[in-house]
Amino acid sequence: MKKIIIIGAGVIGCSIARELSRYDASVLVLESNNDVACGTSKANSGIVHAGFDAKPGTLKAKFNILGNPMFDRLSKELDFPFKRIGAMVLCFSEQDFPALTELYQKGIKNGVEGLEVLMGDKVRELEPYVSDKVVAALVAPTSGIVGPYEMTIAYAENAYTNGVSFEFNKKVTSIKQSGEWIVECEDGSSYSADLVINCAGVFADEINNMVCDDKMKIVARKGEYMLLDKTSGYIAGKTLFQLPTAMGKGILVSPTTHGNILLGPTAVDVDDKACTSTTVEGLNDAFSKACMSVPTFNKRMVITQFSGLRAHNVDGDFVIGMSAKQGFYNVAGIESPGLTSAPAIAVHVAKEVAEHLALGVNADFNPIRKGIKQFSTMSDDEREKAIAENPLYGKVVCRCEVVTEGEIVDSINRPLGARDLDGVKRRTRAGMGRCQSGFCTSRIMEILSRELGIDMQDVTKFGKGSNLLIGRVK
Amino acid sequence: MIEKNLIIIGGGPAGLAAAKAAYDEGERDILILEREQNLGGILNQCIHNGFGLHTFKEELTGPEYAGRYVKEVVARGIEYKLGATVINVTKDKVITCVSEAEGLAKYKAKAIILACGCRERPRGGINIAGSRCAGIFSAGTAQKLVNIDGYMVGKEVVILGSGDIGLIMARRMTFEGAKVKAVVELMPYSSGLNRNIVQCLNDFDIPLKFSHTVVDINGEGRVSSVVIAQVDEKLNPIMSTAEEIKCDTLLLSVGLLPENELSKMAGVELSPITGGGIVDDDMMTGVEGIFQCGNILHVHDLVDFVSEESDLAGRRAVAYIRNGKISKDYVDVSATGGVRYVVPQKISRQTDCATLKLKMRVANVFRNKRLVVEADGEEIFSKKRPVVAPGEMETISLNATHLDKIKKASKVVVSLKEA
Ligand SMILES: Cc1cc2nc3c(=O)[nH]c(=O)nc-3n(C[C@H](O)[C@H](O)[C@H](O)COP(=O)(O)OP(=O)(O)OC[C@H]3O[C@@H](n4cnc5c(N)ncnc54)[C@H](O)[C@@H]3O)c2cc1C
Ligand SMILES: Cc1cc2nc3c(=O)[nH]c(=O)nc-3n(C[C@H](O)[C@H](O)[C@H](O)COP(=O)(O)OP(=O)(O)OC[C@H]3O[C@@H](n4cnc5c(N)ncnc54)[C@H](O)[C@@H]3O)c2cc1C
């Protein structure tokens, strides 16, 4: 059987893994972190872009337009949160009308459906909290929102149950070719393959440059966000972008699939590609710009902040395809609209790779993946049934998001389950509410320790070095 | 649907005292719902001394204080359920509760006392920038890990915020061999009790830095240092004063927030200042038959006052169960001039109480003032206060004469005036 190694378990690596599991091949995903969705795929805007923004003729435009309509079916097949809520691009000055029209035209050229320009009052009729200063907006009904880490996890679980292997804490440090490809990791382990796919996000240039003469440069461009309490969810029904002007690209205000409101992202190039800390300037910038769109924002609505790094290829576009070295395939520079494009990119890459390696089909492939049964969204009858089937569904662990022990245990024991606090959080939302895990941290630690059979002191927040406890009390 | 006269949500000191009082008032059909595996609430993790000086005239630990009330409740045979989380309360007083033992249960109550306590404000709520690594805990979370679970959370500690839990954890961590490098407080004064500053910091030479805040957190896996800086009068950091402190742990003691999710579901109107319900002199919220007491109503620093307030709520809930809906018209009680809030926020003109306690917090540290109650501009009560501070709750005891004047007034105002 042909062997394929995918480097990186973000949305790109995981979606490609899943599409490749339709074929008869031995696929291994190597990931430097402790879990899937620990890179950019966990910290982004979560918008399924309509496609009016991308420059016509680019790969970004192509895969955005192909990817967007795939979400309705895919989100059902893989059971991840997706809502087609539509988006608006707000225009604050009549002087910017030409830019708005240009955007509209670009959208038409890219083949985006349903685009429409509305005047200020009409905009506020649809979105009553939008600033009085807004004079017009471009409305894109096909825009949507997705749970980005849920989507990545769903892809990964489905890939796994269809036979793909995942290895974590495997940072690739060298790639050599001697007949087959030899991929070496920091911990001394090495793996061989017939084909290597580079999906390493902001580090995809380093991976490429280990192999190819044609060097790549990827700049990490940080985007910082603030997340508001669900009680602020009424503020926006659609994603509200700001029209890019001479003043900058603007900040978006968007509902999330769980009913919070997200503000951000900023855009600042950073040297340290591992650094996703937030900054005072960044957060203030995001907040003050968001207030232009919705003047009633208040910092007391904020429950958490985070930042993500865009893998910005200095040449501008996505890099997708076989490199000059046969058998080394790049999927690099996947910045926005990378999430939107992922489903289409994955299908495309899997097809090319299958052709290249002359792979047969995997007759056992099952496209369906069921997520964790969510207590908070059940009806009372469903709750009663869930507790009757599994009494642990009657034990509420996370108060704010109403997550039960049943869900947490499932998140750990399911295929490719959680191994740390952040993993439980991304799979169940335990700790994502307004108290930000103040109450449930110790309970979840106990459950992780029990289910994984590890000591409490070995429970981590996100893998190596992020232990929460240092020892026993005296 | 199971029918009950009185359901109390929360088995902490507030719920326990309310249950005891309701029983002693003659009510027998009482149920306490508690989501933890023990009664006693937050006191179970407060293993330090200092509880009960007012109620029992002796110094007890948290669990001892709670234990006394648990004993009273058990002795009376009051029914309680543990591991039972209430997930919904409606205006019509229908309660949805889930537990491992009984699945999903619905109750209908004649009266409900909400005694759900409070939670801590998280890092996200105060917008501290920096790394999102491990080693950042709210002080109460650390208190639980250390005191209940028996694990140490770090060796070198910085504490942001001088709330009581932070102060107490500074001492606790020191006892356990950790080095507490500083307690950093944004305001020029502490939000904790003065006795805690003396006993938990001064006695251990732990520096308390007023008008400072944490401006950055460093660390990859675990915290490696924090950067602190002084703030100006507008509370903005002065970056030229920034100083890096090496540490592996940052504890946050930056405020408690009453836990009012259920109140909101039931349509209870909340005060934007306390974060708790708006109640009358019976501790009843704007929703008929739904009462609040303890930290869900406003954050208390002394559990003794929680017990006292909850005793009232328990008794008045029983009166409500007996008499049903009473039409009340209210005198609004408001706070101004240095007083941040007053509880209760309204007093019924029909009240048959002979005495009533007003509880309040001030907005800053003030010296040589008087706490004054005015009814329609007339000073009806005044009390000298040499020092008042935001960390210590103030109480005014009104007698029948005061109350008579209040009942006739159209509005009542509490404020601080020059002595
Ligand atoms: C601020 C921001 C906002 C965005 N908003 C949107 C949006 O609204 N809509 C949209 O469509 N797109 C958006 N994007 C883009 C989208 O998030 C990305 O395109 C997508 O997540 C990229 O996925 P990825 O798998 O390529 O990268 P990642 O998720 O970063 O995955 C790469 C993985 O490779 C691993 N890795 C790296 N080096 C190695 C190594 N040496 N060995 C082993 N593993 C390694 C990393 O640990 C990581 O897990 C946004 C991006 C940012 C930063
Ligand atoms: C960490 C900490 C340290 C303190 N230190 C001191 C001190 O040193 N000295 C002093 O005098 N006072 C101290 N206090 C103050 C005093 O202990 C508290 O004010 C008092 O415990 C509040 O009582 P309560 O019943 O309102 O809340 P809690 O003790 O918090 O009890 C509320 C109970 O309700 C339960 N509950 C909540 N929601 C639900 C639901 N939906 N379903 C079922 N059950 C629910 C909770 O599990 C909890 O058991 C401290 C407070 C805290 C938070």
XYZ file of C-alpha atoms and ligand atoms in Angstrom, chain A residues 7-14 30-33 35-49 170-173 199-204 206-207 210 221-225 252 265-266 307-311 318 331 334-341, ligand 1:
116
model
C 2.547 17.350 8.045
C 0.212 19.467 10.179
C -3.205 18.727 11.697
C -4.945 22.022 11.059
C -8.087 22.250 8.979
C -6.040 21.813 5.818
C -4.146 18.706 6.947
C -7.232 17.123 8.503
C 2.274 14.202 11.978
C 1.461 17.098 14.263
C 3.824 18.980 16.539
C 1.132 19.851 19.093
C -4.014 17.712 19.513
C -5.554 18.659 16.191
C -6.661 22.269 15.617
C -3.983 23.855 17.803
C -2.654 26.278 15.212
C -4.408 28.901 13.136
C -7.429 26.678 12.695
C -8.456 27.279 16.291
C -8.095 31.066 16.263
C -9.710 32.804 13.321
C -12.937 34.571 12.438
C -14.809 31.425 11.483
C -16.403 33.044 8.467
C -17.400 31.004 5.433
C -16.708 33.817 3.018
C 5.834 15.033 16.410
C 7.599 18.112 15.244
C 9.110 17.466 11.825
C 12.708 18.640 11.737
C 0.182 21.503 5.510
C 2.250 23.143 8.225
C 0.486 26.496 8.343
C 2.786 29.375 9.294
C 5.693 26.925 9.273
C 4.986 25.570 5.779
C 10.338 25.890 6.753
C 9.035 22.482 5.689
C 13.879 21.544 3.863
C 0.440 38.138 10.498
C -1.229 38.301 13.878
C -4.942 38.933 14.319
C -6.304 39.679 17.781
C -9.876 39.202 18.922
C -15.402 42.604 11.725
C -9.036 40.704 13.907
C -6.199 43.189 13.822
C -5.112 35.811 18.659
C -4.301 33.783 15.571
C -1.530 33.927 12.977
C -2.218 34.239 9.269
C 0.204 32.273 7.128
C -2.192 30.045 -1.922
C -0.499 23.231 0.488
C -3.280 29.148 3.317
C -4.417 32.361 4.923
C -7.988 33.636 4.748
C -10.199 32.377 3.083
C -8.437 29.147 4.017
C -11.157 27.779 6.213
C -13.787 28.409 3.573
C -11.589 26.900 0.912
C -6.893 36.196 12.208
C -7.346 35.191 11.197
C -8.661 35.206 10.736
C -9.092 34.299 9.773
N -10.386 34.295 9.411
C -10.823 33.407 8.466
C -12.175 33.376 8.081
O -12.999 34.089 8.648
N -12.562 32.546 7.096
C -11.669 31.733 6.477
O -12.070 31.039 5.553
N -10.382 31.704 6.853
C -9.947 32.523 7.844
N -8.640 32.512 8.237
C -7.739 31.566 7.608
C -7.836 30.170 8.201
O -7.934 30.218 9.589
C -6.614 29.404 7.797
O -6.495 29.481 6.416
C -6.636 27.941 8.174
O -6.977 27.764 9.532
C -5.283 27.369 7.904
O -5.275 26.037 8.284
P -3.925 25.235 8.224
O -4.305 23.833 8.472
O -3.207 25.564 6.988
O -3.046 25.831 9.389
P -2.959 25.503 10.940
O -4.283 25.366 11.531
O -2.039 26.489 11.539
O -2.318 24.075 10.978
C -0.951 23.843 10.729
C -0.493 22.777 11.670
O 0.810 22.383 11.325
C 1.519 22.065 12.487
N 2.948 22.146 12.235
C 3.660 23.250 11.907
N 4.943 22.931 11.786
C 5.054 21.620 12.016
C 6.159 20.724 12.047
N 7.383 21.120 11.795
N 5.914 19.437 12.346
C 4.658 18.989 12.622
N 3.594 19.816 12.601
C 3.788 21.115 12.308
C 1.046 23.117 13.448
O 1.267 22.727 14.785
C -0.418 23.235 13.097
O -1.228 22.436 13.910
C -8.190 33.382 9.236
C -6.890 33.339 9.729
C -6.487 34.214 10.725
C -5.141 34.125 11.304
